[in-house]
Amino acid sequence: MGSTSFGIPEHRFGSNGEKMPVLGFGTAVFPPVGAEATKMAILQSIKLGYRHFDTAAKYGSEQPLGEAIQEALSIGLIQSRDELFITTKLWCGDAHGDLVVPALKRSLQNLKLEYLDLFLIHWPVSCKPGTYEFPIKEENFLPMDFNSVWAAMEECQRLNLTKSIGVSNFSCKKLTDILAIANIPPAVNQVEMNPMWQQKKLREFCQANGIFLTAYSPLGANGTFWGSDRVLECEVLKEIAKAKGKTAAQVSLRWIYEQGVGVIVKSFNGERMKQNLGIFDWSLDEDELKKIDELPQSRGVTGVAYTSKYGPFRTVEDIWDGEM
């Protein structure tokens, strides 16, 4: 495993040799803070040494990320776009075979880029073409045509619009469905993961199948409508942090890294941006790892009801567990 010039380790994809910094900077903010604040936070993160940036068509942050990249180039923070690793995602309303390539081209236009480093299917479900609501209303859900959608994702890579392709929020069963039809297997599966939702079965499956797992909500998504403070207020993590002179957030991020998993961090606070980078020059001991391994488990975003107030309810478990 190599590293960036700022010491962030890089994972090399086995299928094509491309390298991805294992620590990425997330740009999804709920509630939104506005394009200018997002752009300024991204510029600050580039100054600090972040080189992997995670966005999505649904986040509304592609445009400010693109503007930040242009400004970083113009003021010399980076010398080339090639120094960055940019990920975006296909929204459910565009998860139809004939809409995938046009959706990626729109994202590239928003980002002012000629290519992506990684393009992910955001969720393993489609909704009516042109709908961008969140949560998704019951009547707008559609089962995904995996054959046509994944074929279109592969076409994106063949057209050199993206260097790698992958998925997000896919269970073992959904990954098995993709692997059965794929000519180009997914390089990444980005999912919710933290010490309170450890994804042990999925980690094992991805490792066995050469899919690099990346964690979002590594600190429990505190402050969002689906998240909680259960990670940052976990007594076990706080005790380990105190003993090591670290924060509970740093312990959580370090634990994820030690599982061989990438991580997307999300803070627009300058001090916490720095703290999130400070996880690579120390380690957890065997006893600490055992304590974390024994923590009680509960989902965050994957337990959210995806429906309108008009009901009936459909939860993400329905998607996750293969009912769609």
Coordinates of C-alpha atoms in Angstrom, one line a residue:
M1 CA 0.0 0.0 0.0
G2 CA 1.4 3.4 -1.0
S3 CA 0.6 6.8 0.3
T4 CA -0.1 10.4 -0.9
S5 CA 2.6 13.0 -0.4
F6 CA 0.7 14.0 2.8
G7 CA 1.0 10.4 4.3
I8 CA -2.6 9.2 3.6
P9 CA -2.3 5.5 2.6
E10 CA -3.6 4.5 -0.8
H11 CA -5.4 1.3 -1.8
R12 CA -4.6 -0.1 -5.2
F13 CA -7.5 -1.7 -7.0
G14 CA -6.6 -5.2 -8.2
S15 CA -8.6 -5.0 -11.4
N16 CA -6.9 -1.9 -13.0
G17 CA -4.1 -0.8 -10.7
E18 CA -5.7 2.6 -9.9
K19 CA -4.9 4.0 -6.5
M20 CA -7.4 5.5 -4.1
P21 CA -6.5 7.4 -0.9
V22 CA -8.2 5.4 1.9
L23 CA -9.3 8.6 3.7
G24 CA -11.8 10.7 1.7
F25 CA -13.5 14.0 2.4
G26 CA -17.3 13.8 2.2
T27 CA -19.3 16.7 0.8
A28 CA -22.9 15.6 1.8
V29 CA -24.1 18.1 4.4
F30 CA -27.6 17.9 6.1
P31 CA -29.0 20.4 6.3
P32 CA -27.1 22.0 3.4
V33 CA -24.8 24.9 4.2
G34 CA -24.7 26.5 0.7
A35 CA -22.4 26.3 -2.2
E36 CA -19.9 29.0 -1.1
A37 CA -19.4 27.4 2.4
T38 CA -19.0 24.0 0.7
K39 CA -16.4 25.3 -1.7
M40 CA -14.4 27.1 1.0
A41 CA -14.4 23.9 3.2
I42 CA -13.1 21.9 0.3
L43 CA -10.3 24.4 -0.4
Q44 CA -9.3 24.3 3.3
S45 CA -9.3 20.5 3.2
I46 CA -7.0 20.5 0.1
K47 CA -4.6 22.8 2.0
L48 CA -4.6 20.4 4.9
G49 CA -3.7 17.4 2.6
Y50 CA -7.0 15.8 1.6
R51 CA -6.9 14.4 -2.0
H52 CA -9.9 12.1 -2.2
F53 CA -13.3 13.8 -2.5
D54 CA -16.7 12.1 -2.3
T55 CA -19.8 13.7 -3.8
A56 CA -23.1 12.6 -5.5
A57 CA -25.7 13.9 -7.9
K58 CA -28.1 14.0 -5.0
Y59 CA -25.9 16.0 -2.6
G60 CA -25.9 19.2 -4.6
S61 CA -22.2 19.5 -4.0
E62 CA -20.8 18.6 -7.4
Q63 CA -20.8 22.2 -8.6
P64 CA -19.0 23.7 -5.5
L65 CA -16.5 20.8 -5.6
G66 CA -15.8 21.5 -9.3
E67 CA -15.3 25.2 -8.5
A68 CA -13.0 24.4 -5.6
I69 CA -10.9 22.2 -7.8
Q70 CA -10.6 25.0 -10.4
E71 CA -9.6 27.5 -7.7
A72 CA -7.1 25.1 -6.2
L73 CA -5.5 24.8 -9.6
S74 CA -5.4 28.5 -10.2
I75 CA -3.8 29.4 -6.9
G76 CA -1.3 26.5 -7.0
L77 CA -2.7 24.3 -4.1
I78 CA -2.4 21.5 -6.6
Q79 CA -0.5 21.4 -9.9
S80 CA -2.8 18.9 -11.7
R81 CA -6.3 17.5 -11.5
D82 CA -4.6 14.1 -11.6
E83 CA -3.4 14.7 -7.9
L84 CA -7.1 14.3 -6.8
F85 CA -9.4 11.2 -6.6
I86 CA -13.0 12.2 -7.3
T87 CA -16.0 10.0 -6.6
T88 CA -19.6 10.7 -7.5
K89 CA -22.8 8.6 -7.5
L90 CA -25.7 7.7 -9.8
W91 CA -29.0 8.7 -8.2
C92 CA -32.0 6.2 -8.2
G93 CA -34.0 8.3 -10.7
D94 CA -31.1 7.9 -13.2
A95 CA -30.6 4.2 -12.4
H96 CA -32.0 3.0 -15.8
G97 CA -29.8 1.6 -18.5
D98 CA -30.3 4.4 -21.0
L99 CA -29.9 7.2 -18.4
V100 CA -26.6 6.2 -16.8
V101 CA -24.1 7.6 -19.3
P102 CA -26.1 10.9 -19.7
A103 CA -26.2 11.2 -15.9
L104 CA -22.4 10.8 -15.6
K105 CA -21.9 13.4 -18.3
R106 CA -24.1 15.9 -16.3
S107 CA -22.0 15.2 -13.2
L108 CA -18.8 15.8 -15.1
Q109 CA -20.2 19.1 -16.4
N110 CA -21.1 20.1 -12.8
L111 CA -17.6 19.1 -11.7
K112 CA -15.9 20.8 -14.7
L113 CA -13.9 17.6 -15.2
E114 CA -13.2 15.3 -18.1
Y115 CA -13.2 12.1 -16.1
L116 CA -14.0 10.7 -12.7
D117 CA -11.9 8.4 -10.7
L118 CA -14.8 6.4 -9.3
F119 CA -18.5 6.3 -10.2
L120 CA -20.9 4.5 -7.8
I121 CA -24.5 3.3 -8.0
H122 CA -25.9 5.2 -5.0
W123 CA -28.5 2.6 -3.9
P124 CA -29.5 -0.9 -5.2
V125 CA -32.9 0.4 -6.3
S126 CA -34.4 2.6 -9.0
C127 CA -37.2 5.1 -8.9
K128 CA -39.2 6.8 -11.6
P129 CA -37.0 8.5 -14.1
G130 CA -36.4 12.2 -13.3
T131 CA -37.4 11.9 -9.6
Y132 CA -34.8 13.2 -7.1
E133 CA -36.7 13.2 -3.9
F134 CA -35.3 12.0 -0.6
P135 CA -36.8 10.1 1.1
I136 CA -38.3 8.3 -1.9
K137 CA -42.1 8.0 -2.0
E138 CA -43.5 4.5 -2.0
E139 CA -45.2 4.9 -5.3
N140 CA -42.0 6.0 -7.0
F141 CA -39.9 2.9 -6.2
L142 CA -38.9 0.6 -9.0
P143 CA -36.8 -2.6 -8.9
M144 CA -33.5 -2.0 -10.5
D145 CA -32.7 -3.8 -13.8
F146 CA -29.2 -4.8 -12.8
N147 CA -28.3 -6.1 -16.2
S148 CA -28.8 -2.9 -18.1
V149 CA -27.7 -0.5 -15.3
W150 CA -24.4 -2.4 -14.7
A151 CA -23.8 -2.7 -18.4
A152 CA -24.2 1.0 -18.7
M153 CA -21.8 1.5 -15.8
E154 CA -19.2 -0.6 -17.6
E155 CA -19.8 1.5 -20.7
C156 CA -18.9 4.6 -18.7
Q157 CA -15.5 3.0 -17.8
R158 CA -15.0 1.9 -21.4
L159 CA -15.7 5.4 -22.6
N160 CA -13.0 6.7 -20.2
L161 CA -15.6 8.9 -18.4
T162 CA -14.5 7.2 -15.2
K163 CA -11.4 5.1 -14.3
S164 CA -13.3 2.8 -12.0
I165 CA -16.9 1.8 -11.2
G166 CA -18.6 0.5 -8.0
V167 CA -21.7 0.5 -5.8
S168 CA -23.0 1.9 -2.6
N169 CA -25.3 0.4 0.0
F170 CA -25.2 -3.1 -1.6
S171 CA -25.7 -6.2 0.6
C172 CA -23.9 -9.5 0.0
K173 CA -26.9 -10.7 -2.0
K174 CA -27.0 -7.6 -4.2
L175 CA -23.3 -7.9 -4.8
T176 CA -23.7 -11.5 -5.7
D177 CA -26.3 -10.5 -8.3
I178 CA -23.9 -7.9 -9.8
L179 CA -20.9 -10.3 -9.8
A180 CA -22.9 -12.9 -11.7
I181 CA -23.4 -10.6 -14.6
A182 CA -20.3 -8.3 -14.5
N183 CA -17.6 -8.2 -17.1
I184 CA -16.0 -5.5 -14.9
P185 CA -16.6 -6.2 -11.2
P186 CA -17.3 -3.4 -8.8
A187 CA -14.1 -1.9 -7.4
V188 CA -15.8 -0.5 -4.3
N189 CA -18.8 -0.9 -2.1
Q190 CA -19.5 2.2 0.0
V191 CA -21.7 1.5 3.0
E192 CA -22.5 2.7 6.5
M193 CA -20.0 1.4 8.9
N194 CA -18.6 2.4 12.3
P195 CA -17.9 0.6 15.7
M196 CA -21.6 0.5 16.4
W197 CA -22.4 -1.1 13.0
Q198 CA -19.4 -3.2 12.1
Q199 CA -20.6 -5.0 8.9
K200 CA -18.6 -8.1 9.7
K201 CA -20.4 -10.4 7.2
L202 CA -20.2 -7.8 4.4
R203 CA -16.5 -7.1 5.2
E204 CA -15.7 -10.8 4.8
F205 CA -17.7 -11.0 1.6
C206 CA -16.1 -8.0 0.0
Q207 CA -12.6 -9.1 1.0
A208 CA -13.1 -12.5 -0.5
N209 CA -14.4 -11.0 -3.8
G210 CA -11.8 -8.3 -4.2
I211 CA -14.2 -5.4 -3.6
F212 CA -12.8 -2.6 -1.5
L213 CA -15.2 -1.6 1.3
T214 CA -15.5 2.1 2.2
A215 CA -17.3 3.4 5.2
Y216 CA -19.6 6.4 5.4
S217 CA -21.1 7.7 8.6
P218 CA -18.0 6.5 10.4
L219 CA -19.0 8.6 13.5
G220 CA -22.7 7.8 13.4
A221 CA -23.9 10.7 11.3
N222 CA -24.6 12.8 14.4
G223 CA -26.7 15.9 13.4
T224 CA -28.6 14.2 10.6
F225 CA -32.2 13.1 10.7
W226 CA -31.1 9.4 10.6
G227 CA -28.0 9.6 12.7
S228 CA -27.2 9.8 16.4
D229 CA -24.4 10.5 18.9
R230 CA -24.1 6.8 19.8
V231 CA -20.6 6.5 18.4
L232 CA -19.1 9.7 19.8
E233 CA -20.8 9.1 23.2
C234 CA -19.8 5.4 23.4
E235 CA -18.1 5.0 26.8
V236 CA -15.8 2.2 25.5
L237 CA -14.5 4.5 22.7
K238 CA -14.2 7.4 25.1
E239 CA -12.2 5.3 27.6
I240 CA -9.8 4.1 24.8
A241 CA -9.5 7.7 23.5
K242 CA -8.6 9.1 27.0
A243 CA -6.0 6.4 27.5
K244 CA -4.3 7.1 24.2
G245 CA -4.6 10.9 24.2
K246 CA -7.0 10.8 21.2
T247 CA -10.6 11.7 20.6
A248 CA -13.4 9.1 20.3
A249 CA -13.8 10.2 16.7
Q250 CA -10.1 9.4 16.0
V251 CA -10.5 6.0 17.7
S252 CA -13.5 5.1 15.6
L253 CA -11.7 6.2 12.4
R254 CA -8.6 4.3 13.3
W255 CA -10.6 1.2 14.1
I256 CA -12.2 1.3 10.6
Y257 CA -8.8 1.7 9.0
E258 CA -7.4 -1.2 10.9
Q259 CA -10.2 -3.4 9.4
G260 CA -8.8 -2.8 6.0
V261 CA -11.6 -0.5 5.1
G262 CA -11.6 3.0 3.5
V263 CA -13.4 5.8 5.2
I264 CA -15.2 9.0 4.2
V265 CA -15.0 11.7 6.9
K266 CA -17.3 14.7 6.8
S267 CA -16.5 17.9 8.8
F268 CA -16.3 21.5 7.7
N269 CA -14.7 22.4 11.0
G270 CA -11.0 23.2 10.5
E271 CA -9.8 21.6 13.7
R272 CA -11.8 18.4 13.2
M273 CA -10.5 18.2 9.6
K274 CA -7.0 18.1 11.1
Q275 CA -7.9 15.6 13.7
N276 CA -9.5 13.3 11.1
L277 CA -6.2 13.2 9.3
G278 CA -4.3 12.2 12.5
I279 CA -5.1 8.5 12.5
F280 CA -2.2 6.9 10.7
D281 CA 0.8 7.2 13.1
W282 CA -0.6 5.1 16.0
S283 CA -2.6 1.9 16.5
L284 CA -5.1 0.1 18.7
D285 CA -3.8 -2.8 20.8
E286 CA -5.3 -6.3 21.0
D287 CA -7.3 -5.6 24.1
E288 CA -8.8 -2.3 22.7
L289 CA -9.8 -4.1 19.4
K290 CA -11.5 -6.8 21.5
K291 CA -13.5 -4.2 23.4
I292 CA -14.7 -2.5 20.2
D293 CA -15.5 -5.9 18.6
E294 CA -17.9 -6.6 21.5
L295 CA -19.9 -3.4 21.2
P296 CA -23.7 -3.7 20.7
Q297 CA -24.7 -3.2 17.1
S298 CA -27.4 -1.0 15.5
R299 CA -28.0 0.5 12.1
G300 CA -28.3 4.2 11.3
V301 CA -29.1 5.2 7.8
T302 CA -29.9 1.7 6.6
G303 CA -32.7 1.6 9.1
V304 CA -34.4 4.8 7.9
A305 CA -37.9 4.5 6.4
Y306 CA -37.7 5.5 2.8
T307 CA -41.2 6.8 2.2
S308 CA -43.4 9.9 2.3
K309 CA -45.5 10.9 5.2
Y310 CA -48.5 9.4 3.3
G311 CA -47.1 5.8 3.9
P312 CA -47.2 2.8 3.8
F313 CA -43.7 2.4 5.1
R314 CA -40.8 0.7 3.3
T315 CA -37.5 0.6 5.0
V316 CA -34.1 0.3 3.6
E317 CA -33.9 -3.2 5.2
D318 CA -36.4 -4.2 2.4
I319 CA -33.8 -3.1 -0.2
W320 CA -30.9 -4.4 1.8
D321 CA -32.3 -7.8 2.4
G322 CA -33.3 -8.4 -1.2
E323 CA -37.0 -7.8 -1.2
M324 CA -36.6 -5.4 -4.1

